[in-house]
CSV table of C-alpha atoms in Angstrom, one decimal:
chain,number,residue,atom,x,y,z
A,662,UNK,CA,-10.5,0.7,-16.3
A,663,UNK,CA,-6.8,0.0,-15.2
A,664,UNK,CA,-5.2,3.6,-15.6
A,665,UNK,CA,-4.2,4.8,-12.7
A,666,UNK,CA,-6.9,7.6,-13.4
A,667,UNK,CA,-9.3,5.1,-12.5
A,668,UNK,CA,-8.0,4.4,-8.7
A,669,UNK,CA,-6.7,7.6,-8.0
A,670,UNK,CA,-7.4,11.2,-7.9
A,671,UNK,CA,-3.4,12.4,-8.2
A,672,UNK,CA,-4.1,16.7,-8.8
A,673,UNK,CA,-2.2,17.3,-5.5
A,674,UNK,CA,-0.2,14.3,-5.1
A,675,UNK,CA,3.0,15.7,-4.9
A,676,UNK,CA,4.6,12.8,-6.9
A,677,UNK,CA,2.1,12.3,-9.6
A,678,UNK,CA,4.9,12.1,-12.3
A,679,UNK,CA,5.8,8.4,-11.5
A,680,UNK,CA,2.1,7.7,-12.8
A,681,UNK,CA,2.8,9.1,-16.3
A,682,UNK,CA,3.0,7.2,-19.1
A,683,UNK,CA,2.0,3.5,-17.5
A,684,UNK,CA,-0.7,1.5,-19.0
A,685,UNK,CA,-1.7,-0.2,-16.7
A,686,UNK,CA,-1.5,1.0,-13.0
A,687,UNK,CA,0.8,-1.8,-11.5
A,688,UNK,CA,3.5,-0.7,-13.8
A,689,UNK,CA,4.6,2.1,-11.4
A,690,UNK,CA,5.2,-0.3,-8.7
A,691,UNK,CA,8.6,-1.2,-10.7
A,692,UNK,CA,9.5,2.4,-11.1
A,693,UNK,CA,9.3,3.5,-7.7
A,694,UNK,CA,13.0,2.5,-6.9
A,695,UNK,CA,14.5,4.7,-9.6
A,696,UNK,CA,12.1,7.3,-9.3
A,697,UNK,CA,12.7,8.0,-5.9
A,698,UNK,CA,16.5,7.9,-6.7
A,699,UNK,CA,15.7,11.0,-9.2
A,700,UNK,CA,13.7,13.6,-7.6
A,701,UNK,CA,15.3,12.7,-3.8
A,702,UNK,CA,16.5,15.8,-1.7
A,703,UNK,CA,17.9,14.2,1.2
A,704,UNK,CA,16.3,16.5,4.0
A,705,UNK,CA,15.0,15.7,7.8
A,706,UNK,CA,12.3,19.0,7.9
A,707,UNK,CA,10.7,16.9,10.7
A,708,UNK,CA,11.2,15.8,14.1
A,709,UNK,CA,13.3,12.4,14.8
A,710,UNK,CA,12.4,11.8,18.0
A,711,UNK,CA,14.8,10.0,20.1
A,712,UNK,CA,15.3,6.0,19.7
A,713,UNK,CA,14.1,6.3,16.1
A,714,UNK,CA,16.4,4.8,13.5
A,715,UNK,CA,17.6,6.1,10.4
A,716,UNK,CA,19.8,4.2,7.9
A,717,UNK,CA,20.9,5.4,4.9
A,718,UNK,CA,21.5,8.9,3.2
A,719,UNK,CA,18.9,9.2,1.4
A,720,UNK,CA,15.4,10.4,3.0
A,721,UNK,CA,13.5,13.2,3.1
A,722,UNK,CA,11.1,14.0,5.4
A,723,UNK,CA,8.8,16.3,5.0
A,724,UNK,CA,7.7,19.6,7.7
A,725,UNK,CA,5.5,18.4,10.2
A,726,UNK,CA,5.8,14.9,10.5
A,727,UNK,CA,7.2,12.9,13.5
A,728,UNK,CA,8.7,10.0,13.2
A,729,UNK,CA,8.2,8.1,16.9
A,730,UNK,CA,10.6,6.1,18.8
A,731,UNK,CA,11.0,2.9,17.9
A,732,UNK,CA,10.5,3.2,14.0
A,733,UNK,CA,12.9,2.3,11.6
A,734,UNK,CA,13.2,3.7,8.6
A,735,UNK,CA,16.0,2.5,5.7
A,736,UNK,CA,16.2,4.7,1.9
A,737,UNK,CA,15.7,5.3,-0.7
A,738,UNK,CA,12.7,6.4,1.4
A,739,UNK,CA,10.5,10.0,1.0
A,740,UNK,CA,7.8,11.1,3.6
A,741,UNK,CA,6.1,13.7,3.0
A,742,UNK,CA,4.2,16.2,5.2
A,743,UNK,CA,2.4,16.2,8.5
A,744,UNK,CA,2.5,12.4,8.6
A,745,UNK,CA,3.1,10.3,11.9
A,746,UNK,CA,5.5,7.2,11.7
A,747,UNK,CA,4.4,5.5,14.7
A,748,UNK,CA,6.5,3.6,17.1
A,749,UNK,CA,7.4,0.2,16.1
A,750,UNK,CA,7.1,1.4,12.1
A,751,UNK,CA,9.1,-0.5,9.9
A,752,UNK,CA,10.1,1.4,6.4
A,753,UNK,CA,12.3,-0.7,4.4
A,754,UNK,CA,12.9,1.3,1.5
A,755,UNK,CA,12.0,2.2,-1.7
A,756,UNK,CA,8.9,3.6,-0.5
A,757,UNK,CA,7.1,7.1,-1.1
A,758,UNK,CA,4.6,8.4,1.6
A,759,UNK,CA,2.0,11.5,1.1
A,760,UNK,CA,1.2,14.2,3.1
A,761,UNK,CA,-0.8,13.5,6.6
A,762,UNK,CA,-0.6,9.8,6.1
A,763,UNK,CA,0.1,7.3,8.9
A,764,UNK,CA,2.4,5.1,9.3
A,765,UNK,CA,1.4,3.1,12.3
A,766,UNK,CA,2.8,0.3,14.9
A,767,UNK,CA,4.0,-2.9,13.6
A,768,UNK,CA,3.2,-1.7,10.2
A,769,UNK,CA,6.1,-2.8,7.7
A,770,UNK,CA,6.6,-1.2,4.3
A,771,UNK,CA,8.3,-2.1,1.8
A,772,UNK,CA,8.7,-0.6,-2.7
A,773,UNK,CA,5.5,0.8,-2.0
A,774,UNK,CA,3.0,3.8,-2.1
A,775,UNK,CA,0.9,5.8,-0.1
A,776,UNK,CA,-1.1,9.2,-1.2
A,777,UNK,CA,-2.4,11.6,1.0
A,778,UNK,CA,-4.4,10.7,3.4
A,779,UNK,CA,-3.8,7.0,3.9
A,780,UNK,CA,-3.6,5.6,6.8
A,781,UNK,CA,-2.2,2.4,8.2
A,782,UNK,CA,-2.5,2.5,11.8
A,783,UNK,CA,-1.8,-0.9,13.2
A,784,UNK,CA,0.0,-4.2,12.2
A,785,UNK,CA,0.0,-3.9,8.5
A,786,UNK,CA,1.7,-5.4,5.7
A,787,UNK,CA,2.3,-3.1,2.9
A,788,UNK,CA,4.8,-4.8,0.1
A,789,UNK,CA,4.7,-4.1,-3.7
A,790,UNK,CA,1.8,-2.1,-3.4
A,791,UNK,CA,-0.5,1.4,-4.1
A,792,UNK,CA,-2.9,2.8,-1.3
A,793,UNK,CA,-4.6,6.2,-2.7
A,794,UNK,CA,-6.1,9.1,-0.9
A,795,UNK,CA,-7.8,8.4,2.1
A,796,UNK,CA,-8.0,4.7,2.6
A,797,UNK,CA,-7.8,3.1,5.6
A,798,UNK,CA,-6.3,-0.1,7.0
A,799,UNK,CA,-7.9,-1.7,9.4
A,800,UNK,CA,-5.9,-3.5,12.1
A,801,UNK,CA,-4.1,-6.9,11.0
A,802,UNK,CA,-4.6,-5.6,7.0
A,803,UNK,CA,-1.7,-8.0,4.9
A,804,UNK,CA,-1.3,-6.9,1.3
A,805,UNK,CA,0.2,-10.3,0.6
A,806,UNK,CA,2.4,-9.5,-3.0
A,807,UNK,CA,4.3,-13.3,-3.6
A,808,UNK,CA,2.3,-16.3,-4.9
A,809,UNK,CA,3.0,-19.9,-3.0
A,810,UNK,CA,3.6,-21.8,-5.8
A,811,UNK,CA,5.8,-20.9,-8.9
A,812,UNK,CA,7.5,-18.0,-7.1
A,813,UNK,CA,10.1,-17.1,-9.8
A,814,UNK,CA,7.0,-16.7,-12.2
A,815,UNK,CA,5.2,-13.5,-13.2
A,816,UNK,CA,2.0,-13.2,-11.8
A,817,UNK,CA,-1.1,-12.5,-13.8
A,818,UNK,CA,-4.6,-10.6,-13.4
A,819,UNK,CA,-7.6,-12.2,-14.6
A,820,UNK,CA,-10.5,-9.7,-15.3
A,821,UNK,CA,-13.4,-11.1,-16.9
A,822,UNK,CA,-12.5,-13.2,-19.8
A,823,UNK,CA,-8.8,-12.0,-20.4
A,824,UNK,CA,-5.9,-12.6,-18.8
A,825,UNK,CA,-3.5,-9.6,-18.2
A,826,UNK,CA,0.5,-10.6,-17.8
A,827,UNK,CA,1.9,-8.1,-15.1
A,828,UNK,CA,5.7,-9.2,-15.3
A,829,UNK,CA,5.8,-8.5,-11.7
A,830,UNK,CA,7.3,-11.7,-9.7
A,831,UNK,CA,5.5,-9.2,-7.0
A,832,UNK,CA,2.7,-7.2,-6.8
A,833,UNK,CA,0.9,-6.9,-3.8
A,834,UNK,CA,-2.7,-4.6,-3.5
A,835,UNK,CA,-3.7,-1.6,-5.7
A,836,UNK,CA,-6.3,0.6,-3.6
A,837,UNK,CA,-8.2,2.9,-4.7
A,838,UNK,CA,-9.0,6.0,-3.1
A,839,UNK,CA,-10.8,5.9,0.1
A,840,UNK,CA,-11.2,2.0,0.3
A,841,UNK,CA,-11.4,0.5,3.5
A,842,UNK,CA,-10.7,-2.9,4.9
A,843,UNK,CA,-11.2,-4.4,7.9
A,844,UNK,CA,-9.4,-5.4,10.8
A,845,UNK,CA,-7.5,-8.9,10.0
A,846,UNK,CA,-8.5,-8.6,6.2
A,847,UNK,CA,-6.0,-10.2,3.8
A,848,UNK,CA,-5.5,-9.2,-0.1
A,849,UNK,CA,-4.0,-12.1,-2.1
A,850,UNK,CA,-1.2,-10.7,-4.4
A,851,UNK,CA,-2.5,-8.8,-7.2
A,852,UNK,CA,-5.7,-7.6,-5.8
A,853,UNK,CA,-7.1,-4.7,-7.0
A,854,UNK,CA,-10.0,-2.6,-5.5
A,855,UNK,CA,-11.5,0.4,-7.5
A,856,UNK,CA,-12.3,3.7,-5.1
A,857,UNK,CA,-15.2,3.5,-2.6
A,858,UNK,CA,-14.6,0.1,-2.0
A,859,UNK,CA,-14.9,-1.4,1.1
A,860,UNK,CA,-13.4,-5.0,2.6
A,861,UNK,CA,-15.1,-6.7,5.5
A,862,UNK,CA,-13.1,-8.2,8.2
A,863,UNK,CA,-11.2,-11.3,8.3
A,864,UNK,CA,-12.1,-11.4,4.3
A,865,UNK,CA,-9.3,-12.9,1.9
A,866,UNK,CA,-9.6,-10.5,-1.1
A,867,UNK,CA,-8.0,-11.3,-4.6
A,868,UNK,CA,-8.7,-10.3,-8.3
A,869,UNK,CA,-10.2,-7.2,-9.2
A,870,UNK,CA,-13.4,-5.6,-7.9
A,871,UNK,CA,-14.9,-2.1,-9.1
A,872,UNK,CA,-15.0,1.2,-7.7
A,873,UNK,CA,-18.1,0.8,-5.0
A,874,UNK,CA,-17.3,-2.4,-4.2
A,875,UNK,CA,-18.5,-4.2,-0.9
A,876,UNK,CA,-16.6,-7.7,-0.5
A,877,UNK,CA,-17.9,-9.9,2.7
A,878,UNK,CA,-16.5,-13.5,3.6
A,879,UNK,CA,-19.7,-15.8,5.3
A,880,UNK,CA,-19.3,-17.3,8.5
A,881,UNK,CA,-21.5,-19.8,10.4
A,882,UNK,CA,-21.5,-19.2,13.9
A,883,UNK,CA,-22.7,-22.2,16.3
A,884,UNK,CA,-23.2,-21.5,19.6
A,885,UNK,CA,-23.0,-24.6,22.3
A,886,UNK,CA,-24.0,-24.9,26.1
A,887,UNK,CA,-20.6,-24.9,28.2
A,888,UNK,CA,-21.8,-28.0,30.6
């Protein structure tokens, strides 16, 4: 139920290997630093486009990916093929990016992971985190990964009746392939959504939901003469 198996599909995810041997799937978000740090061959195969900032020696980008004006981009960082970093994109490090992903405007990354296919168009917060193949962030989407109170604690998952210890200070969303959210959607830290799932907008998500989920917030709309 918490293998990574059971959020993602990784046959022809490049990187795969940081997903072997983990338990439970929020493991590999502590690995990610000194896996990329491993298997990194420094290499621009894309195009930089002019005003974009690099810092660092050590990304890779793959063939067929732009990186726009305006993006910043810091290692230990690797981007794989045909994927757009928009202008405005802020990549600050330890992060791993699939083929024909996006990248978008105003969207900040940080130690995290996206697999092919996923896309973060606009305004996103992506920190501590795992988006699988396909999904899609709708405009505004924070994956929030540091609790407000006791913030040099662990966090912990409750599922059901048990309580799982993480050992994560932070850990922001695990989202399984082709979830959706919705523009201005939140994810508490530690949220986890199984594949198919889908996040309605201006919903505040936390805990873990099943692949084929459907989560909605209720609001009660009043309308009033304007005299």
């Amino acid at each position: 139920m918490l293998k990574p198996e059971d959020f993602f599909d990784l046959s022809e995810f490049e990187h795969r290997a940081i997903f072997d041997d983990v338990e439970y799937v929020w493991e590999v978000v502590s690995k990610i630093k000194g896996y990329i740090k491993q298997v990194i061959q420094p290499k621009i195969s894309g195009k930089v486009m002019d005003g974009a900032f690099l810092i660092g020696d050590d990304i890779q980008i793959g063939e067929g990916t732009i990186v726009e004006p305006g993006a910043f981009i810091t290692g230990p960082t690797i981007i794989g093929k045909n994927t757009e970093v928009r202008h405005g994109a802020y990549v600050r490090g330890s992060v791993i990016v699939g083929d024909e992903c996006v990248v978008g405007h105003a969207t900040e990354m940080k130690n995290a992971i996206m697999l092919n296919g996923a896309k973060a168009g606009h305004f996103a917060y992506i920190g501590d985190s795992i988006l699988g193949n396909d999904v899609n962030l709708g405009a505004g989407t924070k994956l929030a990964n540091l609790k407000f109170e006791q913030l040099n604690s662990s966090i912990n998952i409750m599922i059901g009746d048990k309580m799982y210890e993480t050992g994560l200070r932070k850990l922001g969303g695990i989202l399984g392939d082709r979830t959706e959210t919705g523009c201005n959607s939140v994810m508490s830290p530690a949220t986890l959504l199984g594949p198919n799932s889908i996040v309605y907008p201006n919903s505040t998500v936390k805990g873990y939901y099943p692949a084929n989920s459907i989560i909605k917030s209720r609001q009660n709309l009043e309308l009033i003469e304007n005299k």
